[in-house]
Coordinates of C-alpha atoms in Angstrom, one line a residue:
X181 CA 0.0 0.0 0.0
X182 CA 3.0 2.6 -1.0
X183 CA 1.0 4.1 -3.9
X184 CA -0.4 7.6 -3.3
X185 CA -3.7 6.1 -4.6
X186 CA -6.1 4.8 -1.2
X187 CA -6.3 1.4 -0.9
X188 CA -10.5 1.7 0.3
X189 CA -12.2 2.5 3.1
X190 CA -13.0 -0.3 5.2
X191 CA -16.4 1.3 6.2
X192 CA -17.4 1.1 2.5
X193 CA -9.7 -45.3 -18.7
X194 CA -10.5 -49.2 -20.6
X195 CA -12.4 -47.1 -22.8
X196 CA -9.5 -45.8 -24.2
X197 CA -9.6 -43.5 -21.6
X198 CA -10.1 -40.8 -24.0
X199 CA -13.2 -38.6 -25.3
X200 CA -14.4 -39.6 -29.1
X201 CA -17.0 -37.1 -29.0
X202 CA -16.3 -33.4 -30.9
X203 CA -16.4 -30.6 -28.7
X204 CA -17.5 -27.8 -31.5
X205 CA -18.0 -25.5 -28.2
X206 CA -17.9 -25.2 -24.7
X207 CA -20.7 -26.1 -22.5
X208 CA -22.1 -23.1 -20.8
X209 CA -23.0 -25.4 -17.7
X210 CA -20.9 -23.7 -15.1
X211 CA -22.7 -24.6 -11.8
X212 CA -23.0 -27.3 -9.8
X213 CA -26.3 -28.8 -10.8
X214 CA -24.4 -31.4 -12.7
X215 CA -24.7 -33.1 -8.9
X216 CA -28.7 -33.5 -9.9
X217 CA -28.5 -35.1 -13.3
X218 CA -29.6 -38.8 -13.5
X219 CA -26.7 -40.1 -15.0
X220 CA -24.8 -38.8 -11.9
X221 CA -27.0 -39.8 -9.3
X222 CA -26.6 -43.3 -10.8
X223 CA -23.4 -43.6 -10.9
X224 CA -22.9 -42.1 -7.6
X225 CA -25.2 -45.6 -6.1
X226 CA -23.0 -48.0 -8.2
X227 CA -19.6 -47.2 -6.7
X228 CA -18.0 -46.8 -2.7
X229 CA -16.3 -43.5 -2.3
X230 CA -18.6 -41.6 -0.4
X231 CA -16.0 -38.5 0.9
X232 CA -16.7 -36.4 3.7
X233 CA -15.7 -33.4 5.7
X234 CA -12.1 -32.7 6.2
X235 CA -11.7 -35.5 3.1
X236 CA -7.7 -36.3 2.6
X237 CA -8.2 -36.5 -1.4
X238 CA -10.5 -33.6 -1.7
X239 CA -9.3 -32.9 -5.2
X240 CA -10.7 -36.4 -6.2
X241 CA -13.6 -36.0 -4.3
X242 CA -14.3 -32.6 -5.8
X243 CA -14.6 -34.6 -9.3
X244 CA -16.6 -37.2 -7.9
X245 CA -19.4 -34.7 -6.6
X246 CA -19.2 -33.5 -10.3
X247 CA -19.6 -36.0 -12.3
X248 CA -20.6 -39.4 -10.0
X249 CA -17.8 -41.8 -10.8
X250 CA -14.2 -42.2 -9.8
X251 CA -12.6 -42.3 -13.7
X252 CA -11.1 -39.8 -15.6
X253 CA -10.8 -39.4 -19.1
X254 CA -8.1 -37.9 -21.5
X255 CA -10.0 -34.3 -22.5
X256 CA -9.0 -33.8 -26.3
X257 CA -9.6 -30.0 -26.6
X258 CA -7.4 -29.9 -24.0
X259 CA -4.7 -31.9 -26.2
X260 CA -5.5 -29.9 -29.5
X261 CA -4.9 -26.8 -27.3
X262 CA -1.4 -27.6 -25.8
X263 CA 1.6 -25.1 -25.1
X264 CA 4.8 -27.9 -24.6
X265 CA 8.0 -26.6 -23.9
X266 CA 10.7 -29.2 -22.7
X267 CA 7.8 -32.0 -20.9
X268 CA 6.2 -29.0 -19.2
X269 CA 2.6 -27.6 -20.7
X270 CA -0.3 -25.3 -20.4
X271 CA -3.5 -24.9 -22.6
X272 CA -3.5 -22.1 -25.0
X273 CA -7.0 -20.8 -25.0
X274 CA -8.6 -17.1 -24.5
X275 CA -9.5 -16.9 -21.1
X276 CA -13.2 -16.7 -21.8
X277 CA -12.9 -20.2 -23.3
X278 CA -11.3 -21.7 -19.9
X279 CA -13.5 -19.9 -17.6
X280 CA -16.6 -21.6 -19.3
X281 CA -15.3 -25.4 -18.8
X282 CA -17.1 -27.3 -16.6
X283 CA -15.8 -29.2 -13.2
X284 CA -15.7 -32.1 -14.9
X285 CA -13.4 -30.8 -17.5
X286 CA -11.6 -28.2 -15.8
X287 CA -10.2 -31.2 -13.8
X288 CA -9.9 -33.8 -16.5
X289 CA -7.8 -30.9 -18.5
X290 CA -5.6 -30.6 -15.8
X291 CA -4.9 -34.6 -15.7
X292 CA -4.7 -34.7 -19.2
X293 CA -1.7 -32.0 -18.5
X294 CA 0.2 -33.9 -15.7
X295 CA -0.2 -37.4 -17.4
X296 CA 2.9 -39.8 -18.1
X297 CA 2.9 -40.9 -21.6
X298 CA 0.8 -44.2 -22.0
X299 CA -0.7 -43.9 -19.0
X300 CA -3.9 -43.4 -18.1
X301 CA -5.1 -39.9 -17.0
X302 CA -5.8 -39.8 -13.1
X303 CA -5.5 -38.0 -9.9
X304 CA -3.1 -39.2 -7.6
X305 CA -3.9 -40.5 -4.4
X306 CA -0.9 -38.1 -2.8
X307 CA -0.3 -34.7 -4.1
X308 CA 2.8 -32.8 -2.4
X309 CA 3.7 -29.2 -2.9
X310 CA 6.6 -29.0 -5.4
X311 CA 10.1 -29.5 -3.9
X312 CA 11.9 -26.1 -5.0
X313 CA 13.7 -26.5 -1.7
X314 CA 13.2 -24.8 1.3
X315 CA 14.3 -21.3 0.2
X316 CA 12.0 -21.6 -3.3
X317 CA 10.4 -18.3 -2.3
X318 CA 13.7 -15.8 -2.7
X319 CA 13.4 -16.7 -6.5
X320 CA 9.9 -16.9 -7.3
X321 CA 7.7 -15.9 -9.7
X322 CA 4.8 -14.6 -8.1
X323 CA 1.3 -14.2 -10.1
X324 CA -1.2 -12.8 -8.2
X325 CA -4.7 -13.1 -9.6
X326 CA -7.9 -11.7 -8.0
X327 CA -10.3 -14.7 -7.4
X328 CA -13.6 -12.4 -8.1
X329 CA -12.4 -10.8 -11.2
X330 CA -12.9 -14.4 -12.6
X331 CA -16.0 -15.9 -10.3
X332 CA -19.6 -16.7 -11.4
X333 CA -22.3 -13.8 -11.6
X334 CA -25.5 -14.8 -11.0
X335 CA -27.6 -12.7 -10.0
X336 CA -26.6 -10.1 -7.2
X337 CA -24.2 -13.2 -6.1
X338 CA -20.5 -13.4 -6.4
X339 CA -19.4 -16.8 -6.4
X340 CA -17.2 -20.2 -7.4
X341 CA -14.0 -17.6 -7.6
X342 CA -11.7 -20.6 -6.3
X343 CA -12.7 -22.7 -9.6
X344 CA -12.5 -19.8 -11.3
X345 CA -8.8 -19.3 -10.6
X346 CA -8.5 -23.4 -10.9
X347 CA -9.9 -22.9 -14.3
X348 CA -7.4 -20.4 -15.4
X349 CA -4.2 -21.7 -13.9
X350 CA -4.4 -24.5 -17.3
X351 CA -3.9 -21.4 -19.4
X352 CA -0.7 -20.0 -17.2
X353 CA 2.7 -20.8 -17.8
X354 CA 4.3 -23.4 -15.1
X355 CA 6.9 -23.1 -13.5
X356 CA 10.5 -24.1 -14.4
X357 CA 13.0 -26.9 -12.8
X358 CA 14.8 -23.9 -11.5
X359 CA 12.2 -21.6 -10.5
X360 CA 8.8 -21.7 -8.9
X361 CA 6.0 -19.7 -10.1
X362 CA 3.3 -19.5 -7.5
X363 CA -0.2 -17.8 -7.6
X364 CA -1.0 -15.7 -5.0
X365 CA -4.8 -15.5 -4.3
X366 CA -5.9 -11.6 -3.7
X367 CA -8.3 -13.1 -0.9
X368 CA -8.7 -16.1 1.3
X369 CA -11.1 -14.6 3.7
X370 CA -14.4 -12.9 4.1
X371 CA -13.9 -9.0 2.9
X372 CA -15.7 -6.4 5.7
X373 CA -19.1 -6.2 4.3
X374 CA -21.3 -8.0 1.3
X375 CA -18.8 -11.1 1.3
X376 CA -20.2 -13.0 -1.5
X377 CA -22.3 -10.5 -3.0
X378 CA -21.8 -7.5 -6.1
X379 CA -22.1 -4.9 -3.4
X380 CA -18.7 -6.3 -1.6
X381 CA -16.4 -4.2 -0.1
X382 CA -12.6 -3.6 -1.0
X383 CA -9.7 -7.1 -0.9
X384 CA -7.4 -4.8 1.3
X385 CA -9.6 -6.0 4.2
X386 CA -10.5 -9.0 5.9
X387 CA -12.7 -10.7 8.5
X388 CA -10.3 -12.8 10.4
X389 CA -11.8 -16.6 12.0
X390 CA -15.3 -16.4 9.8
X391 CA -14.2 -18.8 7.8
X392 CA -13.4 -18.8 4.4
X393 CA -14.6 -15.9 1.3
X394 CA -18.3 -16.8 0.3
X395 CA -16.3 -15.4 -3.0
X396 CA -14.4 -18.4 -3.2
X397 CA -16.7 -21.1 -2.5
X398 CA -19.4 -22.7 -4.2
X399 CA -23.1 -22.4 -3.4
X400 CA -23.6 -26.0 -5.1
X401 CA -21.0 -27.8 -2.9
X402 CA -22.9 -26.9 0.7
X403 CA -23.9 -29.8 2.5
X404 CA -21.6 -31.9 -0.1
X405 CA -18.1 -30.3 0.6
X406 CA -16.7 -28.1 2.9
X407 CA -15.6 -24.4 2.5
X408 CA -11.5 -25.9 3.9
X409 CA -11.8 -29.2 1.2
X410 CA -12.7 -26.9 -1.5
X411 CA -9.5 -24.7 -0.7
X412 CA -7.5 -27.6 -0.6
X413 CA -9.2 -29.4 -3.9
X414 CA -7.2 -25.6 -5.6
X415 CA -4.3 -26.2 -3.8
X416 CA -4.0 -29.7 -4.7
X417 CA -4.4 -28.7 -8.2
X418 CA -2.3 -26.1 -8.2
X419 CA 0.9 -28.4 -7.3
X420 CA -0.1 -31.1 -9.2
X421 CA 0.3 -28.4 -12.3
X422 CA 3.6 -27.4 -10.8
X423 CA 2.5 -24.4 -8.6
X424 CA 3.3 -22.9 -5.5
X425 CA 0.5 -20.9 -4.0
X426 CA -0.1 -17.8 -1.7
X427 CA -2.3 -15.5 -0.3
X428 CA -2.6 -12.0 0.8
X429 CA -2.7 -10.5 3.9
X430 CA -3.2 -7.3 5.2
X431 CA -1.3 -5.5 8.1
X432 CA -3.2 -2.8 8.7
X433 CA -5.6 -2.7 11.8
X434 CA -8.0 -0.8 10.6
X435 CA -8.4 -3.0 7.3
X436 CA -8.5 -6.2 9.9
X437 CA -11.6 -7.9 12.0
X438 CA -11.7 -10.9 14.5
X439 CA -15.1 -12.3 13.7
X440 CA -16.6 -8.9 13.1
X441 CA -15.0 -6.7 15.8
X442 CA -12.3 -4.3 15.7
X443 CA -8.7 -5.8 15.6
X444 CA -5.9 -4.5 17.6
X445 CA -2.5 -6.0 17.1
X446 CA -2.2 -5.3 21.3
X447 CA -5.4 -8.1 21.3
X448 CA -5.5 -9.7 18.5
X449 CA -1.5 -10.9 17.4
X450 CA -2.7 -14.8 18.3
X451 CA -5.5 -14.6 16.5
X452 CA -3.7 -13.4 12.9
X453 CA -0.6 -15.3 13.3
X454 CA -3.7 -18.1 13.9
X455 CA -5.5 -17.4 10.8
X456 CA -2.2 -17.3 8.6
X457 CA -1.4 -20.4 10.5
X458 CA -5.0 -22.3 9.3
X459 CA -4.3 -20.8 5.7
X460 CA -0.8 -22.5 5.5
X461 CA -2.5 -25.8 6.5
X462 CA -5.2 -25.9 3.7
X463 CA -1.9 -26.3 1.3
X464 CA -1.0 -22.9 0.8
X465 CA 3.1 -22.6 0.9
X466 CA 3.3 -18.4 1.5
X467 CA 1.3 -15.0 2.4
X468 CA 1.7 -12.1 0.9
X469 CA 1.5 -9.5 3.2
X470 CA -0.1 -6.0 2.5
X471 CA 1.5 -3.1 3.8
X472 CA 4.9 -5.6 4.7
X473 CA 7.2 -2.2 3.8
X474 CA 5.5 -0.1 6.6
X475 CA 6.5 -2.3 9.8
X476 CA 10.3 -0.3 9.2
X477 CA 9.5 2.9 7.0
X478 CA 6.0 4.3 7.4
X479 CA 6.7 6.9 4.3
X480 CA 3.7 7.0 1.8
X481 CA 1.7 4.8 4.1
X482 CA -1.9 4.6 2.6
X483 CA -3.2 2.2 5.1
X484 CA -5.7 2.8 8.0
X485 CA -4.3 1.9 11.5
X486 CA -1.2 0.6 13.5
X487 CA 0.9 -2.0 11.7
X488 CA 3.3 -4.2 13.8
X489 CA 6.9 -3.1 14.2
X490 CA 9.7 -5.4 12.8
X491 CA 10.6 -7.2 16.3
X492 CA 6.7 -8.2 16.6
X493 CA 6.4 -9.2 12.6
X494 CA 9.5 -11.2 13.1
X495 CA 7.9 -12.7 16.0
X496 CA 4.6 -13.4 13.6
X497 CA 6.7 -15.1 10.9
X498 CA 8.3 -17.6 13.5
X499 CA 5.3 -18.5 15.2
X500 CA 3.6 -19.4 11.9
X501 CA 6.7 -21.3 10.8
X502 CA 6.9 -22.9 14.4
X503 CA 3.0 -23.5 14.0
X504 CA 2.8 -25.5 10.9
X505 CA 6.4 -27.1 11.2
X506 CA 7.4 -25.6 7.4
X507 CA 10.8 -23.8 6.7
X508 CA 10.3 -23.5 3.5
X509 CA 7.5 -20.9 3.6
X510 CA 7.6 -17.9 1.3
X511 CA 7.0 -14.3 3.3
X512 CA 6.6 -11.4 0.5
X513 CA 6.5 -7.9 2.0
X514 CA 4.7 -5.3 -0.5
X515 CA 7.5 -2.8 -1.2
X516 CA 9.9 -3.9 0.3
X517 CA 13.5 -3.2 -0.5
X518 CA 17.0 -4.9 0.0
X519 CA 17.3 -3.7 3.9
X520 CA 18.6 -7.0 5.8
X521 CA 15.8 -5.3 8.4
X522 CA 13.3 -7.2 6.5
X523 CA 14.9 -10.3 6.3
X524 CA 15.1 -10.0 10.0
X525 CA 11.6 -9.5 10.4
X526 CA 11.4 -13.2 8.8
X527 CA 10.6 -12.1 5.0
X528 CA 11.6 -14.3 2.0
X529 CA 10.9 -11.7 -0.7
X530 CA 10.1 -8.2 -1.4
X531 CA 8.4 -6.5 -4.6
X532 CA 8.9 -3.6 -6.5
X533 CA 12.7 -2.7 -5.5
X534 CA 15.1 -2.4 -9.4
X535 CA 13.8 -0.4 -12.3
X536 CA 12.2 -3.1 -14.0
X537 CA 11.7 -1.3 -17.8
X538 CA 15.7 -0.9 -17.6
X539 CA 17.2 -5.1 -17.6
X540 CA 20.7 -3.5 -16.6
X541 CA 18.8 -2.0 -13.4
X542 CA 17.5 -5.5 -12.1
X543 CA 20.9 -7.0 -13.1
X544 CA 22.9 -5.0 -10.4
X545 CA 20.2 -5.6 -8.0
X546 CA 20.7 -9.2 -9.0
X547 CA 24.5 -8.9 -8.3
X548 CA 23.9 -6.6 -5.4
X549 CA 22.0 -9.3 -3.7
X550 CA 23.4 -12.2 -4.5
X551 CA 25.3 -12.5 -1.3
X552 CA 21.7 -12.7 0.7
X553 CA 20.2 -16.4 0.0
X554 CA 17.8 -16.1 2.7
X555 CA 15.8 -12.9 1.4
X556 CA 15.8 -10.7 -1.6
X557 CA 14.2 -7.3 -3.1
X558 CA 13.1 -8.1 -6.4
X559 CA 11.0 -6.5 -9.3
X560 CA 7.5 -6.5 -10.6
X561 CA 5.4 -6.4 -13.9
X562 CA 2.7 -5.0 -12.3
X563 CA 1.3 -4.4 -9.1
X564 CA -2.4 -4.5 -7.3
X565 CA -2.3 -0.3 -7.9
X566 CA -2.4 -1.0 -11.4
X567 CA -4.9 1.2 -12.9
X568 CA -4.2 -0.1 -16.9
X569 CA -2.1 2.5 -18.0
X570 CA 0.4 0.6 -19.6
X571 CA -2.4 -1.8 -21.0
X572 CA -1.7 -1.9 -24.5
X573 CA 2.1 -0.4 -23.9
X574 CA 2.5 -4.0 -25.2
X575 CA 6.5 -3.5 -25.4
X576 CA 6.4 -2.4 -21.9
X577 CA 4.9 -5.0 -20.3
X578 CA 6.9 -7.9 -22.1
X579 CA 9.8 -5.5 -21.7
X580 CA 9.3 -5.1 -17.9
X581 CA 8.7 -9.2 -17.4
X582 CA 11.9 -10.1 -19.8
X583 CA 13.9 -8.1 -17.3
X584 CA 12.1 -10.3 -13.9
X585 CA 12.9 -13.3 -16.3
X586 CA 16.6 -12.8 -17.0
X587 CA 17.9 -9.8 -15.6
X588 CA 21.0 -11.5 -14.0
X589 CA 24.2 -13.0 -14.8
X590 CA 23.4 -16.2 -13.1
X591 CA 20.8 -18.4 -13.0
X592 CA 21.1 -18.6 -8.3
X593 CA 21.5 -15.0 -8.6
X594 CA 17.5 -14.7 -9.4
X595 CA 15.6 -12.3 -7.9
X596 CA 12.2 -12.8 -6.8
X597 CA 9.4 -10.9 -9.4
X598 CA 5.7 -10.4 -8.8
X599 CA 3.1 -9.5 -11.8
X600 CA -0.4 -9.8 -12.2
X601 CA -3.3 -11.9 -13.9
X602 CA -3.3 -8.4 -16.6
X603 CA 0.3 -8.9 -17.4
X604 CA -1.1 -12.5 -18.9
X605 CA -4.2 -12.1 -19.6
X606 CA -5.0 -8.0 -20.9
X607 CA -8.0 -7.3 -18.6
X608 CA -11.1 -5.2 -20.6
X609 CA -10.2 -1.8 -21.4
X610 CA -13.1 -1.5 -19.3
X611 CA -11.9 -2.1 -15.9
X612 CA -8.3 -2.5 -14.7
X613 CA -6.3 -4.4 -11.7
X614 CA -6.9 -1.9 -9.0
X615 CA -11.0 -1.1 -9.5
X616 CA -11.2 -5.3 -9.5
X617 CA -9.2 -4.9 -5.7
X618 CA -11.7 -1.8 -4.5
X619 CA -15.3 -3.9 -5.2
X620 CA -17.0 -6.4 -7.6
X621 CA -17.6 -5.2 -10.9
X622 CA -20.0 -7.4 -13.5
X623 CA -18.3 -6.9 -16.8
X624 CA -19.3 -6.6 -20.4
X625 CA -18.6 -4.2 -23.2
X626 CA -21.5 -2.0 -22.0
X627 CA -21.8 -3.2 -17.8
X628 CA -25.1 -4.5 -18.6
X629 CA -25.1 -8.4 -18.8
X630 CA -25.8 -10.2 -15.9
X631 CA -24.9 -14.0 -16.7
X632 CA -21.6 -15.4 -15.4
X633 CA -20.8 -16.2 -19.3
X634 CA -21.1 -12.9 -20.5
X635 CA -19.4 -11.5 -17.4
X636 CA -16.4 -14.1 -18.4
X637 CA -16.6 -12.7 -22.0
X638 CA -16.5 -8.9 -21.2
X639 CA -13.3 -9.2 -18.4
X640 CA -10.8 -10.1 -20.2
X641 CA -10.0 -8.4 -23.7
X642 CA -11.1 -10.3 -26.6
X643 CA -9.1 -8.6 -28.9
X644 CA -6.8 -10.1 -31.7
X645 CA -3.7 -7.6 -30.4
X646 CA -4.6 -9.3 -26.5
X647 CA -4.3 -12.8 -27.7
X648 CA -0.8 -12.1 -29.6
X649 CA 0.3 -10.2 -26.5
X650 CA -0.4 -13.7 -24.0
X651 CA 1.3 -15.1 -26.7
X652 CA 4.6 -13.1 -26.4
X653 CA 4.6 -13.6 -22.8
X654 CA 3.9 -17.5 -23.2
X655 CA 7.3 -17.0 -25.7
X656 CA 9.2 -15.2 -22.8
X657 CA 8.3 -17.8 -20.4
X658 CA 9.4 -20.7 -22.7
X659 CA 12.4 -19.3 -23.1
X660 CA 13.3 -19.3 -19.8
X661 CA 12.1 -22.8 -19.5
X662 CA 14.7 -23.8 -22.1
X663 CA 17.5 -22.0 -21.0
X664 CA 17.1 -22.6 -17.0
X665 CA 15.7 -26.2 -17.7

């Protein structure tokens, strides 16, 4: 929160295993009522897995609940649709065309992905994070995409912005053997006021121990899964693809709640470092954490109340390491720069820090740094202020991620980069990054339609120029596939 812009006020298988059947389109089908059809129901009586809360395969039993049986099956637009770059791959769709797949095959895309060859397609009965060692986080690629910007509009509810993300992580690049990308969710739990609903408040707030985001979840799922299996089900997913994940936090006390009443970080320490504690366990493997520059410099601060000081954030980041017995969680701190102070304070990464349009900028900060394996300042694409200036500055924004890519003279030497969804993807010229932070906004070309398919159409530009530009940055990304393996 270092821009001069406010971040909100928190008052406001043997069947060949394959498909044989054409897809000429998408289905449109993108709710849950797939769990009422006959053929489902049927299924569901002829076989034993049954699932329940707190499930240890909830990815599997996410599918189940979608389509009634236990097999999966090769998905052939998914194949026809492949980006392959040295055994790793993505689909290469619009966005509009992943965010209509269904559950069923949103997941049997991504197993089609992660399959050996001549084997059948499958979810595994085990899904660990990916091992980029425990300091994976100092070189990162960090993506952060807004789960609401992409969730189901139906009427004045905002929902399903988990699958949503799922759904879109086929169409990002994966990460490398060398370097981790990881998706950092904008929100994990309940915003201040209208959680769930159009009339939602602003992402740089959150209702601590109310469980999770009615934003995230699905209305179809109730009684069948539970909000913590459905955040796992992404997480699974996201490391089966090769992910890490994240989420943000803010810092702030005024932008904070306990179960609806007014945090104080004199009161309430235990019960953040608790609620970044329960995030961690549902498979997340860092926390991004809002305002992280202001617990040693207060300049431009932009927030509303006290944030801790570095002693107490330091404290914070060991508890939650202690907590959940994992070293080899990522702490980002917005805006923060190369000051050991930070890496003190527990921090793996900052964002922002080295002129990212200038490569020879980031590679003396990549030089500069190199000494510090525990914590480094790196630079960014974008950022959650982005208001779409820069939009269709095309060169800018493949310039800018080119230098987060390979601005440094060798490969351990990376610095940590953070983008956003927009720096893939080219939101609508109708909205932008920071207006999808402040509230929910129902897209199309004229903010009219009220469907979750139209919404998914009007979101992300559908012009020729935005489908060449993901292109580029799909070219940038393979690149650095092939030459860092």
């Amino acid at each position: 929160m270092d821009k001069t812009v406010s971040k909100g006020n928190v008052n406001n298988t043997y069947s060949l295993k394959t498909q044989t059947k054409p897809y000429a389109k998408l289905s449109t089908q993108n709710n849950f009522a797939l769990f009422d059809m006959q053929k489902s129901a049927l299924n569901k009586s002829l076989i034993s897995f049954k699932g329940y809360y707190g499930d240890p395969q909830p990815l599997k039993k996410l599918f189940w609940i979608s389509t009634g049986r236990n097999d999966v099956y090769e998905d052939n637009w998914t194949k026809n649709h492949l980006y392959q770059v040295n055994g790793k791959k993505w689909i290469n769709a619009y966005p509009n065309e992943l965010l209509k797949l269904t559950p069923e095959r949103t997941i049997q895309s991504l197993c089609t992905l992660i399959k050996p060859d001549k084997q059948y397609p499958g979810i595994p009965p085990y899904i660990p994070s990916p091992n980029f060692g425990d300091k994976w986080g100092r070189h990162a690629n960090y993506i952060e995409i807004n789960p609401r910007t992409v969730a189901k509009y139906d009427g004045n509810r905002v929902t399903e912005g988990l699958f949503g993300t799922m759904k879109m992580m086929l169409g990002l690049p994966v990460s490398s053997n060398s370097f981790a990308n990881c998706i950092v969710l904008s929100q994990l739990y309940p915003s201040l006021h209208g959680d769930g609903y159009k009339d939602a408040g602003s992402l740089y707030c959150a209702n601590l121990h109310s469980g999770i985001s009615q934003t995230l979840t699905s209305d179809g799922l109730f009684g069948k899964m539970g909000a913590d299996e459905q955040v796992k089900a992404f997480n699974d997913m996201a490391h089966l693809l090769g992910f890490k994940t994240g989420f943000r936090m803010p810092l702030s006390a005024g932008q904070l709640r306990v179960q609806g009443r007014n945090f104080s970080w004199d009161e309430h320490e235990k019960a953040f470092i608790d609620a970044c504690v329960w995030g961690i366990e549902l498979g997340f493997d860092s926390i991004y954490f809002d305002s992280g520059k202001h617990i040693f410099d207060m300049n431009h601060y932009c927030g509303h109340g006290e944030v801790p000081d570095k002693e107490q954030m330091a404290y914070i980041t060991y508890r939650i390491r202690q907590q959940t017995g994992r070293n080899d969680i990522s702490f980002i701190g917005e805006k923060c720069d190369s000051r050991q102070d930070f890496k003190y304070a527990g921090y793996t990464a900052g964002t922002d820090w080295g002129r990212a349009d200038d490569f020879e900028s980031v590679r003396w900060e990549a030089q500069n740094q190199k000494w510090s394996r525990d914590y480094a300042a790196g630079p960014e694409v974008s950022n959650d202020n982005d208001e779409g200036s820069a939009r269709y500055e095309a060169e800018k924004r493949l310039n800018r991620l080119n230098s987060c890519l390979f601005g440094f003279d060798y490969k351990e030497d990376k610095l940590p980069c953070f983008m956003q969804l927009t720096d893939i993807f080219p939101l609508s010229p109708y909205t932008n990054t920071h207006e999808q932070m402040l509230h929910a906004k129902e897209m199309d070309a004229h903010n009219a339609w009220t469907e979750c398919e139209r919404h998914w159409d009007g979101i992300f530009d559908t012009a020729p120029e935005a489908h060449k530009y993901t292109e580029n940055v799909y070219h940038i990304f393979e690149n650095a596939i092939r030459t860092y393996g």
